[in-house]
Short mmCIF file of C-alpha atoms in Angstrom, two decimals:
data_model
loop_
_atom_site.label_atom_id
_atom_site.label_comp_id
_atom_site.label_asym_id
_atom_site.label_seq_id
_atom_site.Cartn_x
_atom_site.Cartn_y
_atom_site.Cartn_z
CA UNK A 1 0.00 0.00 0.00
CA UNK A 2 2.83 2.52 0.87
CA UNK A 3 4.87 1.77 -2.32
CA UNK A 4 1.84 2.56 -4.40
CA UNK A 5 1.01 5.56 -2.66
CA UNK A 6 4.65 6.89 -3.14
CA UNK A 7 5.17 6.05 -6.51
CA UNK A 8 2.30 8.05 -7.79
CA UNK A 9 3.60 10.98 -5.73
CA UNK A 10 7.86 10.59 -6.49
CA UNK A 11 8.91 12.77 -9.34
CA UNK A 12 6.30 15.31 -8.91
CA UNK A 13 8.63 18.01 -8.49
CA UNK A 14 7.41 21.15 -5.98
CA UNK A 15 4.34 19.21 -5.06
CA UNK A 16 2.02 20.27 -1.81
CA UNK A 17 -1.14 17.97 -0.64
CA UNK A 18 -1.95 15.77 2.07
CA UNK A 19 -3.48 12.57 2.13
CA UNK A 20 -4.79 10.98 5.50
CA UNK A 21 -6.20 7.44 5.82
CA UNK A 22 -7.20 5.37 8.91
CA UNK A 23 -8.16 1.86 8.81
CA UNK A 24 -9.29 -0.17 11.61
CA UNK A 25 -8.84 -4.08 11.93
CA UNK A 26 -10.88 -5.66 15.00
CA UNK A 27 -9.65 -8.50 15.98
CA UNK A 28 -8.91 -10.80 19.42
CA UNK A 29 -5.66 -11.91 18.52
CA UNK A 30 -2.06 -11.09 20.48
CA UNK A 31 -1.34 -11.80 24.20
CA UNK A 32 -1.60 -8.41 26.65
CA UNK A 33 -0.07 -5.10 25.04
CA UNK A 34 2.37 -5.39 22.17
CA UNK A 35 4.51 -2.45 20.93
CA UNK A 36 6.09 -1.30 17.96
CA UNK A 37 9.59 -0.01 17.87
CA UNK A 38 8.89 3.59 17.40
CA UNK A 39 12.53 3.32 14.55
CA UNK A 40 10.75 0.62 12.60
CA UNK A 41 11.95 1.20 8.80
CA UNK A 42 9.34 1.05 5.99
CA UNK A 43 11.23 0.87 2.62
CA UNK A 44 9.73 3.40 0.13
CA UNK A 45 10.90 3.44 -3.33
CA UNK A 46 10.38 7.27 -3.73
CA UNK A 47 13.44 8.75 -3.67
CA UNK A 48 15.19 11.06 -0.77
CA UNK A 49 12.19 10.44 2.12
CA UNK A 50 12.03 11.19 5.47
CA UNK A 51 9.27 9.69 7.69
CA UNK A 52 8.54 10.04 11.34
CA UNK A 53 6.76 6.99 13.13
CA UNK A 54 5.08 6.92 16.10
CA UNK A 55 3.13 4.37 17.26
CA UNK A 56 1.80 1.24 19.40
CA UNK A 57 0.49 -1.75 18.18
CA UNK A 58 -2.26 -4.09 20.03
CA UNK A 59 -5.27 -5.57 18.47
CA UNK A 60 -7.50 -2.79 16.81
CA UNK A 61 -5.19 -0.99 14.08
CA UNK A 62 -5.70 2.50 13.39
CA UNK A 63 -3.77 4.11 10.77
CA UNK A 64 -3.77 7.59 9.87
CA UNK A 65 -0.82 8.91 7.00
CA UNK A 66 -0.06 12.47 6.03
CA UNK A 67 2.01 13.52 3.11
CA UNK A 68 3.06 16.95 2.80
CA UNK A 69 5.63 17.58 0.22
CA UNK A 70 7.32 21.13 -0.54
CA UNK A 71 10.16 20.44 -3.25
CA UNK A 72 11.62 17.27 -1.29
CA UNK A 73 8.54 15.19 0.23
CA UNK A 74 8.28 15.21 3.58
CA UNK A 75 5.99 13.15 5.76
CA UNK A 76 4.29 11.72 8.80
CA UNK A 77 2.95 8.41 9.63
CA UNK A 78 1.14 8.18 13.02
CA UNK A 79 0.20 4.47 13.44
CA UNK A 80 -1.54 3.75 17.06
CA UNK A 81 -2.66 0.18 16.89
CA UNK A 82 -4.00 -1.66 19.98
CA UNK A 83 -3.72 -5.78 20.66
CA UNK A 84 -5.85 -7.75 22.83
CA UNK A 85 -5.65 -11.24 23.79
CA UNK A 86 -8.64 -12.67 25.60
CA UNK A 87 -7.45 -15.34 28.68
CA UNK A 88 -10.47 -15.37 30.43
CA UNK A 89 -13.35 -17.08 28.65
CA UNK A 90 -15.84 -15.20 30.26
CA UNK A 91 -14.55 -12.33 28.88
CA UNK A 92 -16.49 -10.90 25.04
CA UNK A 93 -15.24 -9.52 22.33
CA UNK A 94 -18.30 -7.69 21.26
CA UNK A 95 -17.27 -4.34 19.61
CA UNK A 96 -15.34 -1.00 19.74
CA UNK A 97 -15.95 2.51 21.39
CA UNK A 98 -13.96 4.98 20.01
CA UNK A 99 -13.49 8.65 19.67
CA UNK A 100 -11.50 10.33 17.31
CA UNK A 101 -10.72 13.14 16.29
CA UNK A 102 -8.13 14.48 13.92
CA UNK A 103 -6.99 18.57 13.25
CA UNK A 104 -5.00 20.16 11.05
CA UNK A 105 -3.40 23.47 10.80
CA UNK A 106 -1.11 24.38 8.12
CA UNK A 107 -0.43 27.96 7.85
CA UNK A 108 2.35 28.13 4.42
CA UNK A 109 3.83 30.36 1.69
CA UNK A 110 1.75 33.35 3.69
CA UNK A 111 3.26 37.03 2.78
CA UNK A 112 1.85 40.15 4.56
CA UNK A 113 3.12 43.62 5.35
CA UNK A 114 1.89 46.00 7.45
CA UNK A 115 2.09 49.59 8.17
CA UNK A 116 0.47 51.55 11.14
CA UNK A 117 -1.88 48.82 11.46
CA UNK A 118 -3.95 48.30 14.16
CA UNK A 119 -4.91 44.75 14.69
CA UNK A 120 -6.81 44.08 18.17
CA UNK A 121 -8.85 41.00 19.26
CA UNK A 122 -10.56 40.71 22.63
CA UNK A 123 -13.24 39.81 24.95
CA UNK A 124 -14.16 41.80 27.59
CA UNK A 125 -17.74 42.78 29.57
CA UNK A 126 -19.72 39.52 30.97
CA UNK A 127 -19.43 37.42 27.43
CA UNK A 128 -20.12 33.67 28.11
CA UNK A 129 -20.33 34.32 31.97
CA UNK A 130 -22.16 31.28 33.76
CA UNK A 131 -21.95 29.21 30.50
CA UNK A 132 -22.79 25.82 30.03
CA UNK A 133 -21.50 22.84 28.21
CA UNK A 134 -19.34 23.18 25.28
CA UNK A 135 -18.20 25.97 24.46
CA UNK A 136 -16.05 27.17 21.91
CA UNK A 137 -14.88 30.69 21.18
CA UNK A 138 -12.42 32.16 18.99
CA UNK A 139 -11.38 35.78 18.35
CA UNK A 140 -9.18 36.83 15.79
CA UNK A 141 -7.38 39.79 14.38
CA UNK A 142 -4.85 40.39 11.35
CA UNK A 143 -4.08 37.78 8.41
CA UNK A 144 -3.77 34.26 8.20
CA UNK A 145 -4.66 33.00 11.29
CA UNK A 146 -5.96 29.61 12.23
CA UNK A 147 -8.53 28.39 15.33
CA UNK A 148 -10.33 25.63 16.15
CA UNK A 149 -12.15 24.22 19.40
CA UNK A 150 -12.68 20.35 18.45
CA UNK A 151 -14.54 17.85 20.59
CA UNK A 152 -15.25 14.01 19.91
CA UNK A 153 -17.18 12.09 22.37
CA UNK A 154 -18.15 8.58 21.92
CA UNK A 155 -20.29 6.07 24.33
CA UNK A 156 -21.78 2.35 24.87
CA UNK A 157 -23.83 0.53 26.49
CA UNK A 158 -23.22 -2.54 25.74
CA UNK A 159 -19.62 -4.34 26.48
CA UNK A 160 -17.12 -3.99 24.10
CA UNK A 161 -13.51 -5.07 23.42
CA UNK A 162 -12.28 -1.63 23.73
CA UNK A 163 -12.66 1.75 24.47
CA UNK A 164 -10.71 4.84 23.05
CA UNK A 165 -9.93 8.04 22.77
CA UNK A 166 -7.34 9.57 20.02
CA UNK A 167 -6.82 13.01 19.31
CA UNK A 168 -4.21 14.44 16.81
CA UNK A 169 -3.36 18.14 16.11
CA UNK A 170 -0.63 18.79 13.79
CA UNK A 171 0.24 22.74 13.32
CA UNK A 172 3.23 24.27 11.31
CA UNK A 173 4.14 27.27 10.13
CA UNK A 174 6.59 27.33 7.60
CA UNK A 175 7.93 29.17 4.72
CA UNK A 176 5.55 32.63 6.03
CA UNK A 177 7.10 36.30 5.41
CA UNK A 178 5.97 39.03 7.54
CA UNK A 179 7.19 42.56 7.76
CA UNK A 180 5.23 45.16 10.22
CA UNK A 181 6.22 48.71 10.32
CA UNK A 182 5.00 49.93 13.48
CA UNK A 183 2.07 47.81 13.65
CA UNK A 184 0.61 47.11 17.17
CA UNK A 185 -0.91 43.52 17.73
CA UNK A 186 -3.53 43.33 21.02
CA UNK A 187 -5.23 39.85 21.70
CA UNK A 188 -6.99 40.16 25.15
CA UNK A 189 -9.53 38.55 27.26
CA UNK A 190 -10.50 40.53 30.47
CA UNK A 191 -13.78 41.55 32.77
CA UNK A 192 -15.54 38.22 33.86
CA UNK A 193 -15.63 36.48 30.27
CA UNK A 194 -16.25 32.72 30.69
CA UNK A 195 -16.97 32.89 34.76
CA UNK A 196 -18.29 30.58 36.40
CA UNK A 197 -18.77 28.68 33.13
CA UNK A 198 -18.77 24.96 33.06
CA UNK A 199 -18.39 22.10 31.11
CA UNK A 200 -14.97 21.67 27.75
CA UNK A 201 -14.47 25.57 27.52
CA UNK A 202 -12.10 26.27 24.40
CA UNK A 203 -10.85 30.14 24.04
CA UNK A 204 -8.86 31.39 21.48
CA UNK A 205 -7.83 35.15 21.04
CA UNK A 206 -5.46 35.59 18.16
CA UNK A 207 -3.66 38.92 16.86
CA UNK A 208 -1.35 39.19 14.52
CA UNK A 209 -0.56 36.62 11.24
CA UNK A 210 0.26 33.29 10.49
CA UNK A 211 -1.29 31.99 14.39
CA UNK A 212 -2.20 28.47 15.21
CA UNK A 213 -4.24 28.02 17.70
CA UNK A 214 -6.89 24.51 18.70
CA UNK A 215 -8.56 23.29 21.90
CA UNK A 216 -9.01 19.31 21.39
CA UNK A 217 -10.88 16.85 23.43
CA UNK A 218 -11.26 13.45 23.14
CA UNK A 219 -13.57 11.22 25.25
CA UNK A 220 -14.73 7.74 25.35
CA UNK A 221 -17.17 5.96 27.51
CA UNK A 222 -18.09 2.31 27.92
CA UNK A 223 -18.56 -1.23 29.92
CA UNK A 224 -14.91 -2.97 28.48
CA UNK A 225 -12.35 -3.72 30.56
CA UNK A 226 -9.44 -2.39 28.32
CA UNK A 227 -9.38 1.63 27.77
CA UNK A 228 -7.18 3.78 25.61
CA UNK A 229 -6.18 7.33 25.50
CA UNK A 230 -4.35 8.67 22.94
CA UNK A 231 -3.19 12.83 22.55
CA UNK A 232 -0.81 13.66 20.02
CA UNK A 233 0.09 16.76 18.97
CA UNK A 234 2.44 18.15 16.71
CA UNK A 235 3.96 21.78 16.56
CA UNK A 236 6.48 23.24 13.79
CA UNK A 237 7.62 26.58 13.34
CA UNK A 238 10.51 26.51 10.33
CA UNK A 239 11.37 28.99 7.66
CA UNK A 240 9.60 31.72 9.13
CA UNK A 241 10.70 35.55 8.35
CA UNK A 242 9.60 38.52 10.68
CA UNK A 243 10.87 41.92 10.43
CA UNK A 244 9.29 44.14 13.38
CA UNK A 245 10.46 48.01 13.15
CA UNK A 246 9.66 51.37 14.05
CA UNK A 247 8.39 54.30 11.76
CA UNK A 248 8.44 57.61 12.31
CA UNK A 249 5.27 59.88 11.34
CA UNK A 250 5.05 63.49 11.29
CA UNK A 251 2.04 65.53 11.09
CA UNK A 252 1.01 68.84 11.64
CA UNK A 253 -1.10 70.67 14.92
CA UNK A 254 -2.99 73.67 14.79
CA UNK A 255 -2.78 75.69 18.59
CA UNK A 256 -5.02 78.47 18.80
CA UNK A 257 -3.23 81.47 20.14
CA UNK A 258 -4.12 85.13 21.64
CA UNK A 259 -1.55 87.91 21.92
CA UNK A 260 -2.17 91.47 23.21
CA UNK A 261 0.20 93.82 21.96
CA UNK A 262 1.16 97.64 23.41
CA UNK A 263 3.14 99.95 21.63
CA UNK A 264 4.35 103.79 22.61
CA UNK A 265 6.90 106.40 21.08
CA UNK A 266 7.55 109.22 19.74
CA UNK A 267 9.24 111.71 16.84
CA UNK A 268 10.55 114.47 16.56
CA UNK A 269 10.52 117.08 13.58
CA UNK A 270 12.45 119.86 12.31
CA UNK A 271 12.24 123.58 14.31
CA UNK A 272 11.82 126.53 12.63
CA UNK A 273 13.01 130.51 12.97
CA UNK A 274 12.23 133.69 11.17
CA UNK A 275 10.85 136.83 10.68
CA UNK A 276 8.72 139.00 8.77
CA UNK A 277 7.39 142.56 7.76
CA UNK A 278 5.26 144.75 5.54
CA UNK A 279 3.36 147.63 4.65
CA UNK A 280 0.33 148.88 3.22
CA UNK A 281 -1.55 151.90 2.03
CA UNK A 282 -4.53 153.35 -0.20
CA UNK A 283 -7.11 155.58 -0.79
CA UNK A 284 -10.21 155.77 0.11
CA UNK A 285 -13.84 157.53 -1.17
CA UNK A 286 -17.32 156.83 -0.62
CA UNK A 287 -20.66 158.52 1.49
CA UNK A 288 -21.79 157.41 4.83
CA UNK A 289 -25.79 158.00 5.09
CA UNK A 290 -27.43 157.23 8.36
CA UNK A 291 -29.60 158.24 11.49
CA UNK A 292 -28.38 159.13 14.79
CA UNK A 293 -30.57 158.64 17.71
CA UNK A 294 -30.78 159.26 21.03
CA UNK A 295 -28.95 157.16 23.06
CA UNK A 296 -31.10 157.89 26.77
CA UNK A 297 -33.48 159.74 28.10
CA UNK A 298 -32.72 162.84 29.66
CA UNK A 299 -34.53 165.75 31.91
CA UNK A 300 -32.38 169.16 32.25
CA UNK A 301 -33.05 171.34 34.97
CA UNK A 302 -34.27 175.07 34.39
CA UNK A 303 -32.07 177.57 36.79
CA UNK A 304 -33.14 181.00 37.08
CA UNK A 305 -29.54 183.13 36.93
CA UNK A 306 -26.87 182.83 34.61
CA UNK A 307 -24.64 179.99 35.86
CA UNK A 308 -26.13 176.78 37.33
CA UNK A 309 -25.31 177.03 40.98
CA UNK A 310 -26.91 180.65 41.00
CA UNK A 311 -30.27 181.31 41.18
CA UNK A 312 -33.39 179.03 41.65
CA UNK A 313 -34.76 175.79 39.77
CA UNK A 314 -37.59 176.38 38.89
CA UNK A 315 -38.91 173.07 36.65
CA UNK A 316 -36.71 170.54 34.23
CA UNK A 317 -37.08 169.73 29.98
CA UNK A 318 -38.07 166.34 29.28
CA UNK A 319 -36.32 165.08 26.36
CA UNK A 320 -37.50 161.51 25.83
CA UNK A 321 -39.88 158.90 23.44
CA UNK A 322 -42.79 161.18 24.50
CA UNK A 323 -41.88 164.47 23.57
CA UNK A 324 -43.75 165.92 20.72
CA UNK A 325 -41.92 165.00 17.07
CA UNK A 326 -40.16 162.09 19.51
CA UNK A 327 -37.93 159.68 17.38
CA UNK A 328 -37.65 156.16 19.34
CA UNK A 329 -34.48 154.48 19.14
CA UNK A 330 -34.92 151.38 17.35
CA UNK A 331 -31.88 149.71 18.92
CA UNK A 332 -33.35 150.41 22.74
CA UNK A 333 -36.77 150.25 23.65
CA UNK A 334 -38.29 153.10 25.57
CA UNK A 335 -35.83 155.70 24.53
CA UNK A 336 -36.33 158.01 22.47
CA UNK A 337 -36.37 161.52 21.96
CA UNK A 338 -34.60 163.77 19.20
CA UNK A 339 -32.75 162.25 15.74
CA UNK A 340 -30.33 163.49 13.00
CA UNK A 341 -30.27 162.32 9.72
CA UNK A 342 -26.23 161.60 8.99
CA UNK A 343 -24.94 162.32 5.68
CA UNK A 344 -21.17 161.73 4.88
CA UNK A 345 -18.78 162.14 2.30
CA UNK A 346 -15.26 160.15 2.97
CA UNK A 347 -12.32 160.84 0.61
CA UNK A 348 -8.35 160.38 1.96
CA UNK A 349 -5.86 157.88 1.93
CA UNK A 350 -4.48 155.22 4.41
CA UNK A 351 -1.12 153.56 5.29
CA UNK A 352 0.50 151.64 7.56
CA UNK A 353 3.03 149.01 8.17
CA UNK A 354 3.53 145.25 10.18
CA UNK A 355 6.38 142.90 11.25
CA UNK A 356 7.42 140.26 13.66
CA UNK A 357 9.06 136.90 14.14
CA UNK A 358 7.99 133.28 13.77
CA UNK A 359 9.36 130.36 15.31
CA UNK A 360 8.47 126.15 16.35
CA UNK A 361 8.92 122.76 15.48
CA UNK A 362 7.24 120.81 12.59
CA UNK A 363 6.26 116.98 12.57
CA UNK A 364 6.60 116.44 16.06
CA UNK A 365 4.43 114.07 17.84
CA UNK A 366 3.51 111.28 20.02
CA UNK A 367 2.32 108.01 19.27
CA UNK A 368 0.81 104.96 21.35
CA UNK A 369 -0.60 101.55 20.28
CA UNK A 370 -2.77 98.91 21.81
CA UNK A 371 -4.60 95.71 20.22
CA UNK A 372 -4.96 91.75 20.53
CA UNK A 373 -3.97 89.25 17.45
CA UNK A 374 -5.59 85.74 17.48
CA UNK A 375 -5.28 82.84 15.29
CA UNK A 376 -3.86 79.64 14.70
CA UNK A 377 -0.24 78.27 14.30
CA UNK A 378 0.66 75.52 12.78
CA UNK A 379 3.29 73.33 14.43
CA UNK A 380 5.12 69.83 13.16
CA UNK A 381 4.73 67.07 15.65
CA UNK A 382 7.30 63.98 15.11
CA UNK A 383 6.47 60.66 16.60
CA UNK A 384 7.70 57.20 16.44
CA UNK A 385 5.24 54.73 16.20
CA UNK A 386 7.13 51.06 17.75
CA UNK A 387 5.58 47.64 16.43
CA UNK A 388 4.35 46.19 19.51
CA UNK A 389 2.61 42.82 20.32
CA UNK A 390 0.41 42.49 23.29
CA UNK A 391 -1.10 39.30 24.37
CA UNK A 392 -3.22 39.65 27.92
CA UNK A 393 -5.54 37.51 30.40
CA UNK A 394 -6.67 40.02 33.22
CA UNK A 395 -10.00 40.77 35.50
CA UNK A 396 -11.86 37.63 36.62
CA UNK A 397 -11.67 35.38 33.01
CA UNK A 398 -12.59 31.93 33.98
CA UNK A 399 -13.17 32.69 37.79
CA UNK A 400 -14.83 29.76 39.50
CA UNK A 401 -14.47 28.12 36.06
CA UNK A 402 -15.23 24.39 36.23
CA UNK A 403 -14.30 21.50 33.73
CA UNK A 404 -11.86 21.14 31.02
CA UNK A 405 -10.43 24.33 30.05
CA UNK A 406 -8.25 24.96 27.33
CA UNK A 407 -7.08 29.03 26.53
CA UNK A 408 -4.51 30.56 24.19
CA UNK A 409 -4.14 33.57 23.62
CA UNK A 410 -1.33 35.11 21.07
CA UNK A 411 -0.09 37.67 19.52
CA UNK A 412 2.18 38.50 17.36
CA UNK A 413 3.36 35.65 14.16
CA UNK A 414 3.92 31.80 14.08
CA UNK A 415 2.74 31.64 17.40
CA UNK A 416 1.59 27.97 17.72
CA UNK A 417 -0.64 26.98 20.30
CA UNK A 418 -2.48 23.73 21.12
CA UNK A 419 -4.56 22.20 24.36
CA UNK A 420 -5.29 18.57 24.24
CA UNK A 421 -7.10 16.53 26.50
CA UNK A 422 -7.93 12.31 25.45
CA UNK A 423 -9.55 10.91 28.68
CA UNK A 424 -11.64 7.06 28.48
CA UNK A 425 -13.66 6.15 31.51
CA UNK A 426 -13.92 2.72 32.39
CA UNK A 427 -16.80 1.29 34.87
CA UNK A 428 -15.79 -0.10 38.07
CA UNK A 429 -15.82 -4.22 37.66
CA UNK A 430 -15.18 -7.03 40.31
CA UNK A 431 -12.41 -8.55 37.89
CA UNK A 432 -9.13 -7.38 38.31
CA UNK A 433 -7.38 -6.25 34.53
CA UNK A 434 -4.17 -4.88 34.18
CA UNK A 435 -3.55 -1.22 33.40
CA UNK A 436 -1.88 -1.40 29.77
CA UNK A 437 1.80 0.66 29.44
CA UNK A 438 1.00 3.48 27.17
CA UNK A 439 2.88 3.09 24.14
CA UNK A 440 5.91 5.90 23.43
CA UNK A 441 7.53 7.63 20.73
CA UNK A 442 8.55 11.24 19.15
CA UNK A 443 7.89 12.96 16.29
#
């Protein structure tokens, strides 16, 4: 079977696939637990191959075969077998319980670049709190990422020849190129996610590129009296590039600003000094006509005798605006009295002369300014930005949690993670069978 399988792959050149197979024999033949030496050869006519077995034989034969081939083939053959041989006669043969469950995660030939990204995953607030039974969650955040909660569970009633449980996980991460210019990966879980949640709880939180990550459980149940458990997992990280730097951005802030400003001084001119003087003359000729009025009122004593101080008065003249022929005087009201009309003739000549001095300053002053300016300047801010990877599990996640519990949480690239759990459970029984050696071996 394996020579046919390799000769249709040899000469293929680059060639990637994967083939898996399992085949199961039942049969009560063998005495107690045999094993396999985990360097058995198997001859394969394909050229420069390189297999890794691991495996123990005994009774039931389960074989599951990967080829994954990237230039030169490489492989993996996991073959678990299990051999029974019945000695007590009492004892059936009557079937198989099994649960199985197989995962893989190949993350390959992946290229990404990133700038200034922002890549965050996380679960926060009450999400999931006081869950119940299985439960699977998976967060993730950036390129080519891989998650997976698996969970196989087999049981019988009746009595069987065996009972098992087989997980496999295989994860790589090979031949992937990454390079982040500050780029900042975050994968959290915080607050009370998953508390006080019960039963196969799987969380994955992933951030970043090229991230395996798988919660596996495998669980079997029945009446035999033979159980087997089986986890295997296998991890590779080869090949991988990652270039993680720093960049520098600059960009440009506006700040408002207010300025009051106040400004005094002064200047001075040019002073000046002279004198001057003139003269003028002319002639002139014209008539003046007019009135002349009394300017009062007035009452003259009469005097007998020749003088004033000699003799007697002996009455007065009233000469005011009620004499008879009275002229009022139209610039003062209630006088009056006697008027002359004015008539002039003016002919003659003037002349005269004028001088003095002159003196002072020109263009001298004093000067005083107040205001406020406002606005905005513009000023260039330089930071550097440093690729960081965060990867966090804070608050009360999982408090009071109960059952099987599997969490990664990564970030960051080729980050491989992997929780597996294969558990059988066996009834109590009066008779007495020996616990079977579990079978060894590497990748």
């Amino acid at each position: 079977m394996f020579e046919r399988l390799m000769r249709k792959v040899k000469g293929k050149g680059k060639w990637i696939g994967a083939l898996a197979m399992s085949a199961a024999l039942l049969a009560p033949v063998g005495a107690g637990a045999k094993s396999i030496d985990p360097g058995i050869g198997i001859d394969l006519p394909c050229g420069e191959c390189s297999f890794a077995y691991d495996g123990e034989l005994s009774g039931n034969l389960d074989l599951t075969l990967q080829v994954m081939g990237v230039a030169d083939l490489e492989g993996y053959i996991t073959l678990v077998s299990t051999e029974i041989d019945v000695k007590n006669p009492e004892m059936r043969v009557a079937g198989l319980v099994r649960a199985l469950s197989k995962n893989d995660q190949f993350l390959m030939f992946n290229e990404e670049r990133n700038r200034a990204a922002r890549n965050s995953a996380s679960l926060a607030g009450e999400v999931l709190k006081n869950a119940q039974g299985n439960i699977g969650a998976n967060v993730a955040a950036g390129d080519f990422n891989a998650q997976s909660n698996i969970a196989a569970i087999a049981a019988g009633k009746q009595e069987a020849s065996l009972v098992e449980s087989k997980t496999f996980s295989v994860q790589k991460s090979m031949y992937n190129f990454g390079r982040n210019r500050g780029t900042q990966n975050t994968a959290s879980a915080g607050d009370e996610v998953l508390k006080n949640a019960k039963g196969n709880i799987g969380l994955n939180v992933a951030a970043g590129a090229n991230n395996a990550q798988t919660n596996q459980l495998g669980a079997a149940v029945g009446t035999a009296r033979v159980g087997a458990a089986v986890a295997y997992v296998q991890q590779k990280g080869l090949y991988n590039t990652a270039s993680n730097k720093p960049i520098t951005e600059r960009f440009v802030r506006l700040y408002r600003v207010r300025l009051g400003l106040s400004a005094a001084g002064s200047t001075s001119g040019a002073r000046f000094s002279g004198s001057y003087s003139g003269a003028e003359g002319g002639t002139v000729t014209g008539t003046v006509n007019g009135h002349s009025y009394q300017s009062n009122n007035f009452y003259p004593d009469i005097w007998t005798g020749s003088t004033h101080s000699s003799g007697t008065q002996i009455g007065h003249v009233d000469l005011d605006n009620e004499i008879q022929g009275a002229v009022s005087n139209p610039f003062k009201q209630g006088v009056g009295g006697i008027a002359f009309d004015n008539y002039h003739s003016l002919n003659g000549q003037y002349s005269g002369k004028e001088g003095g001095r002159l003196g002072g300053t020109i263009g001298a002053q004093r000067v005083r300014l107040t205001g406020t300016v406002t606005g905005y300047i513009p000023v260039v801010m330089v930071r550097r930005v440093d690729t960081i990877n965060t990867a966090s599990l804070s608050g009360q996640v999982l408090m009071n949690a109960v059952g099987n519990i599997g969490v990664n949480i990564a970030a960051g690239s080729n980050n491989l993670q992997a929780n597996s759990l294969s558990v059988v459970a066996l009834p109590a029984t009066s008779t007495q069978v020996p616990t079977p050696t579990p079978g060894g071996g590497t990748e």
